[in-house]
Short mmCIF file of C-alpha atoms in Angstrom, two decimals:
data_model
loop_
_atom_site.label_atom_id
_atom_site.label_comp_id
_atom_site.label_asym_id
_atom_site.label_seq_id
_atom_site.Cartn_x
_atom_site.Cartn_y
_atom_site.Cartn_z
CA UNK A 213 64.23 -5.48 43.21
CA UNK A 214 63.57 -8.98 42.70
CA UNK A 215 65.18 -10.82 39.82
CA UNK A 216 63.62 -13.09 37.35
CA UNK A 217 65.34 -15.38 38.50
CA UNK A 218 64.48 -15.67 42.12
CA UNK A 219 61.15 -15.76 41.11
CA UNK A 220 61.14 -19.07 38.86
CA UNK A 221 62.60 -20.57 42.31
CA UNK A 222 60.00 -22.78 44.14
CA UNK A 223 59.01 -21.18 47.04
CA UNK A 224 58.11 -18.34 45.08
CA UNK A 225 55.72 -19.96 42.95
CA UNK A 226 54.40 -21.83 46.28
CA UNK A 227 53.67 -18.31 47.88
CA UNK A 228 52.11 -16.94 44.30
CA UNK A 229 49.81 -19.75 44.43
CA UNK A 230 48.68 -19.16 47.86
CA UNK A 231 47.93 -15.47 46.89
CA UNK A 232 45.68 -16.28 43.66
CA UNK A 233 44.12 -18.59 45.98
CA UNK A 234 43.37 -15.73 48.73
CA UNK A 235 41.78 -13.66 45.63
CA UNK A 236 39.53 -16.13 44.47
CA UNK A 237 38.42 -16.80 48.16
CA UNK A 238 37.85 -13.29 48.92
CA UNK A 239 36.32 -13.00 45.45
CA UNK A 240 33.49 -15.82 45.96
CA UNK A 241 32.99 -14.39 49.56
CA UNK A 242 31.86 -11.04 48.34
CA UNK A 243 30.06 -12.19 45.44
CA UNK A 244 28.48 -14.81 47.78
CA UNK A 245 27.76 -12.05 50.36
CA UNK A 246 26.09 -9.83 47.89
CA UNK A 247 23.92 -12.61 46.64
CA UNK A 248 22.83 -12.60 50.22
CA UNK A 249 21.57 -9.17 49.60
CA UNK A 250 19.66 -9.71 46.71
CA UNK A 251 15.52 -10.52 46.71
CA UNK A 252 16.13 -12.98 43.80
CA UNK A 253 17.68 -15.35 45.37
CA UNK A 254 15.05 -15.80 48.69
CA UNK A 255 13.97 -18.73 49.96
CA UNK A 256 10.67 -18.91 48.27
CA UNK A 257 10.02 -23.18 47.85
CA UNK A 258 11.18 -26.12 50.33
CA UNK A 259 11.35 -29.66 48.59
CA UNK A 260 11.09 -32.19 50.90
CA UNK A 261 13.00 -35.44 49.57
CA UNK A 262 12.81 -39.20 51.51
CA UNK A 263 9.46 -38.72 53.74
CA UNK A 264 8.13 -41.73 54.32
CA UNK A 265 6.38 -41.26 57.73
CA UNK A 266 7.07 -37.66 57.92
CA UNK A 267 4.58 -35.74 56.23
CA UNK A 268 6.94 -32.80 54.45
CA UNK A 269 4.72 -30.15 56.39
CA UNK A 270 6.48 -31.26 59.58
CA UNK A 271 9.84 -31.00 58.02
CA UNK A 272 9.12 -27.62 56.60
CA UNK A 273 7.78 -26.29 59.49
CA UNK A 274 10.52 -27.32 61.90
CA UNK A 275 12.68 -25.44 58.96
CA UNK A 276 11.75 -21.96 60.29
CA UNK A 277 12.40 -20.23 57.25
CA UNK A 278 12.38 -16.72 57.87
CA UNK A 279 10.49 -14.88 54.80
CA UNK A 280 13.49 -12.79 54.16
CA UNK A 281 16.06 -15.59 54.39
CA UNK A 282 18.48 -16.00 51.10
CA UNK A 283 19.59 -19.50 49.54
CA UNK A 284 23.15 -18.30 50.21
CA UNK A 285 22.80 -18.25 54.36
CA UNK A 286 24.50 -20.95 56.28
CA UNK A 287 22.54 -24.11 56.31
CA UNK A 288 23.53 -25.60 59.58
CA UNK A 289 21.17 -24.27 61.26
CA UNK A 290 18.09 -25.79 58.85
CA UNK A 291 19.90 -29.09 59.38
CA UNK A 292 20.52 -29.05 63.41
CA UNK A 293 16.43 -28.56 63.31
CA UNK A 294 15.78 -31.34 61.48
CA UNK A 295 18.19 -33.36 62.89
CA UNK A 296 16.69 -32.73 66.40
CA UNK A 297 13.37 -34.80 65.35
CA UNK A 298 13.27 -37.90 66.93
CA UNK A 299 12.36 -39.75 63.92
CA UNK A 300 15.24 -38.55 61.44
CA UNK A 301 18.40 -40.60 61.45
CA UNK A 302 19.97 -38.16 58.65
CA UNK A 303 19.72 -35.44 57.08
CA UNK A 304 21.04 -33.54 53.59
CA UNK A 305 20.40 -29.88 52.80
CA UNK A 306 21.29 -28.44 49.01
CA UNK A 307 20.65 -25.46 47.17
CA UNK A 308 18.63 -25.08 43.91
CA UNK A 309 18.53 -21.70 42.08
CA UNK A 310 16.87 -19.09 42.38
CA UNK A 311 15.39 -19.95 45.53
CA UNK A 312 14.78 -23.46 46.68
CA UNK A 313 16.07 -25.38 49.32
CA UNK A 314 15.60 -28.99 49.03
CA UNK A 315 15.86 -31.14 51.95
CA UNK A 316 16.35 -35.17 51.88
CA UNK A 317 15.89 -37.03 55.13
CA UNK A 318 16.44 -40.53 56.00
CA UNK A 319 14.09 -41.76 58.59
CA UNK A 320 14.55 -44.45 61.51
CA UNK A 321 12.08 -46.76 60.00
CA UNK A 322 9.41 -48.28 62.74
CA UNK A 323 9.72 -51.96 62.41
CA UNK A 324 7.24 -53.45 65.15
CA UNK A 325 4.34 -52.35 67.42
CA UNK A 326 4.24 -52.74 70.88
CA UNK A 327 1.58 -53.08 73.42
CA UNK A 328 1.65 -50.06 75.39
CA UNK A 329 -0.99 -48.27 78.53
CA UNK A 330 -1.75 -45.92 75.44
CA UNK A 331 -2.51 -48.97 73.36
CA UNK A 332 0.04 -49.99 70.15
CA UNK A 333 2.61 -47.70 69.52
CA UNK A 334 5.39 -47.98 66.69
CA UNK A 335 8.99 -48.58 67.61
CA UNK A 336 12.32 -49.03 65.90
CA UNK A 337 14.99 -51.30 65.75
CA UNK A 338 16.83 -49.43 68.15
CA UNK A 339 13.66 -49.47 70.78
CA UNK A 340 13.33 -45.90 70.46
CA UNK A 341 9.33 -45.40 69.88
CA UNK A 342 8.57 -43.06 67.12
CA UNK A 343 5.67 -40.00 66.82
CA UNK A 344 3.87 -42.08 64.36
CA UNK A 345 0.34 -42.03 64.70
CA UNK A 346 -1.23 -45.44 64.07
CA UNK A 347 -4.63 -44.62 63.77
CA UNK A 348 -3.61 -42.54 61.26
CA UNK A 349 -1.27 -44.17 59.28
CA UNK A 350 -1.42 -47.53 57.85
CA UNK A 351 1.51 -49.79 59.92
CA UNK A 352 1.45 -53.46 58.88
CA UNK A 353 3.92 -54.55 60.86
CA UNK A 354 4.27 -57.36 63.04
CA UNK A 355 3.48 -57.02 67.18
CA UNK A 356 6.04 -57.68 69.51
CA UNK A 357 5.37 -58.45 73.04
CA UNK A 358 7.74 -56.06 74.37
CA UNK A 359 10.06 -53.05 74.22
CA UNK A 360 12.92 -55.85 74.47
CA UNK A 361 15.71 -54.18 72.29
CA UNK A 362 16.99 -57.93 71.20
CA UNK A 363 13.69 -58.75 69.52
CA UNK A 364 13.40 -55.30 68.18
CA UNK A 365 16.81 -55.97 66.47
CA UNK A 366 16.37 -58.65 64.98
CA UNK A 367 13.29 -57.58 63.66
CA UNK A 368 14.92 -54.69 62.18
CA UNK A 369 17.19 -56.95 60.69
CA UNK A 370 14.58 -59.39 59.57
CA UNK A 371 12.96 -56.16 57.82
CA UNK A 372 16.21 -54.70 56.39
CA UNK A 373 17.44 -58.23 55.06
CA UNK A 374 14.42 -60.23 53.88
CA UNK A 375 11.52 -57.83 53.21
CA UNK A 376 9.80 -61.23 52.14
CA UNK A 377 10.28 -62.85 55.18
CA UNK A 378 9.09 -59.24 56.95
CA UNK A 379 6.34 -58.78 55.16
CA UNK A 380 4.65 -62.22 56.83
CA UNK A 381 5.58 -62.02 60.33
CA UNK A 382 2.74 -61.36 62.54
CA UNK A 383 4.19 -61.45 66.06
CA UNK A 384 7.77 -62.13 67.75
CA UNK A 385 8.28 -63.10 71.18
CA UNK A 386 10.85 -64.27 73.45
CA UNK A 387 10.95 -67.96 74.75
CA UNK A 388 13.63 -69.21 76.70
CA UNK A 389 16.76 -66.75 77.61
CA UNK A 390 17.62 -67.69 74.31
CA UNK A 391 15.07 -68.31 71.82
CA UNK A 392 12.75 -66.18 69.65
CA UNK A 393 9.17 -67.26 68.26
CA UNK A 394 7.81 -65.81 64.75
CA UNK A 395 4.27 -66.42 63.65
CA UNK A 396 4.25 -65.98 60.15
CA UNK A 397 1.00 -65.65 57.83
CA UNK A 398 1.01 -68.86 55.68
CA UNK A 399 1.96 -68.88 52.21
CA UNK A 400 -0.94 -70.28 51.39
CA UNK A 401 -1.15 -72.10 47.73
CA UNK A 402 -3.80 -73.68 45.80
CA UNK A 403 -1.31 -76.89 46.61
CA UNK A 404 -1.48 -76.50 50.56
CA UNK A 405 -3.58 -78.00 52.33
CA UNK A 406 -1.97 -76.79 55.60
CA UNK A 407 -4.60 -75.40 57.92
CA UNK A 408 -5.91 -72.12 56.77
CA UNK A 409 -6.24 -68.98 59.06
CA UNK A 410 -3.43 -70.37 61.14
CA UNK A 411 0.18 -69.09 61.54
CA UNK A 412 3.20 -70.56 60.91
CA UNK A 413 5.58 -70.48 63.86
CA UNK A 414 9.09 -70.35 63.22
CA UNK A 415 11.49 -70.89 66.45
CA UNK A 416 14.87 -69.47 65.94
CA UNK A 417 18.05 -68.58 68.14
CA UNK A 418 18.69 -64.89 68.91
CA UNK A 419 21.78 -65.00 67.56
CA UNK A 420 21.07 -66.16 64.32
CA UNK A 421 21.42 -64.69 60.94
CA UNK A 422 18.48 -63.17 59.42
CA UNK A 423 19.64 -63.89 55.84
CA UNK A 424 19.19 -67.88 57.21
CA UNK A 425 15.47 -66.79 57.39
CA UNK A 426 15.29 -67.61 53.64
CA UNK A 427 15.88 -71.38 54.10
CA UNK A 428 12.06 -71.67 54.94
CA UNK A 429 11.30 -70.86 51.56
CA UNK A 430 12.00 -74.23 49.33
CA UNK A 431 11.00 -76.25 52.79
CA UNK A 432 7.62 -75.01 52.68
CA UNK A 433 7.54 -75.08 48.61
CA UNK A 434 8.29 -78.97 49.22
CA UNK A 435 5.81 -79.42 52.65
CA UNK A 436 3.09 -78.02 50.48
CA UNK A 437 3.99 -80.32 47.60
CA UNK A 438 3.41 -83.62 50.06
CA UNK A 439 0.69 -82.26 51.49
CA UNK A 440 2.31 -82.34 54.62
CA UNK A 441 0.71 -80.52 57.63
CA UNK A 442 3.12 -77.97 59.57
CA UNK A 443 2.79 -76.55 62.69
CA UNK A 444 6.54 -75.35 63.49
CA UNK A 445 9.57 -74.56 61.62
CA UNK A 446 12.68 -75.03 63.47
CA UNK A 447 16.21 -73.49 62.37
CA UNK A 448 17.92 -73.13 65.35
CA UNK A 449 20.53 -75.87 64.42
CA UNK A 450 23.24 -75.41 61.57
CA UNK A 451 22.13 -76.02 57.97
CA UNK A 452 18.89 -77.84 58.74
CA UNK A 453 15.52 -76.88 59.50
CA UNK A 454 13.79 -78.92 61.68
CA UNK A 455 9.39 -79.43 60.25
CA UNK A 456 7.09 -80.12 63.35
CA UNK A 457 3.74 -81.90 62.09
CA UNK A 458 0.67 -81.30 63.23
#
């Protein structure tokens, strides 16, 4: 018989904890697995969360959902599917009673379009091209002469670190081993008298820092207030930009 005693030491109360966590296991495995059982909780609904590109009926079909599949079966499966697109970087599955499952995807974003035998095609800033139809869906994004994964990176990085800057650039190409050119889309103002309909080229180094992009902003704000006509900004020397006149 075991005394009082014995039990109050600490091993005893490590072992007693084990066990009422065993029970509560086995409990929410057999409450889980009859929940399986039950019609209530089928998959009825799919909520597609973060489609951007995507349209949800994609995502849902790649699902598979079986018409007698519960909320309470493993989800790995749902997520290896989804995960096998091309164009998902990420993806979270969760569980909404009675019988939704609601899935939230990150996508790898396209951030240029390339010149291609089958005309322009979408890429990302890894240079992986993407099943995005263009001539379906509305890409503004800037054309880049090549699949070169250096321009596509910086783009990327251009797009994830000033959207501004982004939103202007028209076309990037290499120059020099080096050397990148952007045209960007004027920002035109009643106050600029800069040619109209041109771009604005903007020469960089490739191993520059995108957030540096933003140092065009007050030099054009001041060009325009001269009246001065630009043809090239220049930043690929340390804390200056360099204006080229026409």
């Amino acid at each position: 018989m075991i005394s009082a005693e014995r039990l109050r030491k600490p091993g005893w109360k490590i072992l007693g904890a084990l066990f009422l966590v065993a029970l509560i296991m086995a409990a929410a495995w057999g409450v889980r697995a009859g929940a399986r059982r039950m019609a209530f909780f089928r998959i009825r609904a799919v909520e597609v969360r973060g489609a951007r590109y995507l349209q949800p009926t994609e995502i849902i079909s790649r699902l598979k959902v079986d018409t007698l599949a519960s909320l309470w079966d493993d989800l790995s499966p749902y997520r290896n599917r989804i995960r096998g697109h091309p164009q998902v970087s990420d993806v979270r599955i969760s569980r909404r009673l009675p019988g939704t499952l609601v899935v939230t995807i990150n996508e790898n974003l396209p951030v240029a379009l390339i010149q291609t035998p089958t005309g322009l095609l979408p890429y990302d800033s890894s240079g992986k091209q993407l099943p995005i139809d263009p001539a379906r869906t509305n890409l503004d994004l800037p054309i880049v002469a090549t699949d070169d994964p250096v321009l596509l990176k910086l783009v990327g990085g251009i797009r994830a670190a000033e959207p501004k800057v982004f939103a202007r650039i028209e076309e990037v190409r290499r120059i020099g081993r080096d050397e990148a050119l952007l045209s960007l889309a004027r920002n035109a103002s009643p106050a600029d008298s800069v040619a109209h309909g041109r771009s604005l080229h903007v020469r960089v180094s490739l191993g520059l820092s995108v957030e540096r992009l933003a140092d065009i902003f007050p030099v054009e704000t001041d060009l325009a207030r001269r009246q001065a006509h630009v043809n090239e900004l220049d930043l690929r020397y340390r804390d200056q930009v360099i204006a080229r006149l026409q």
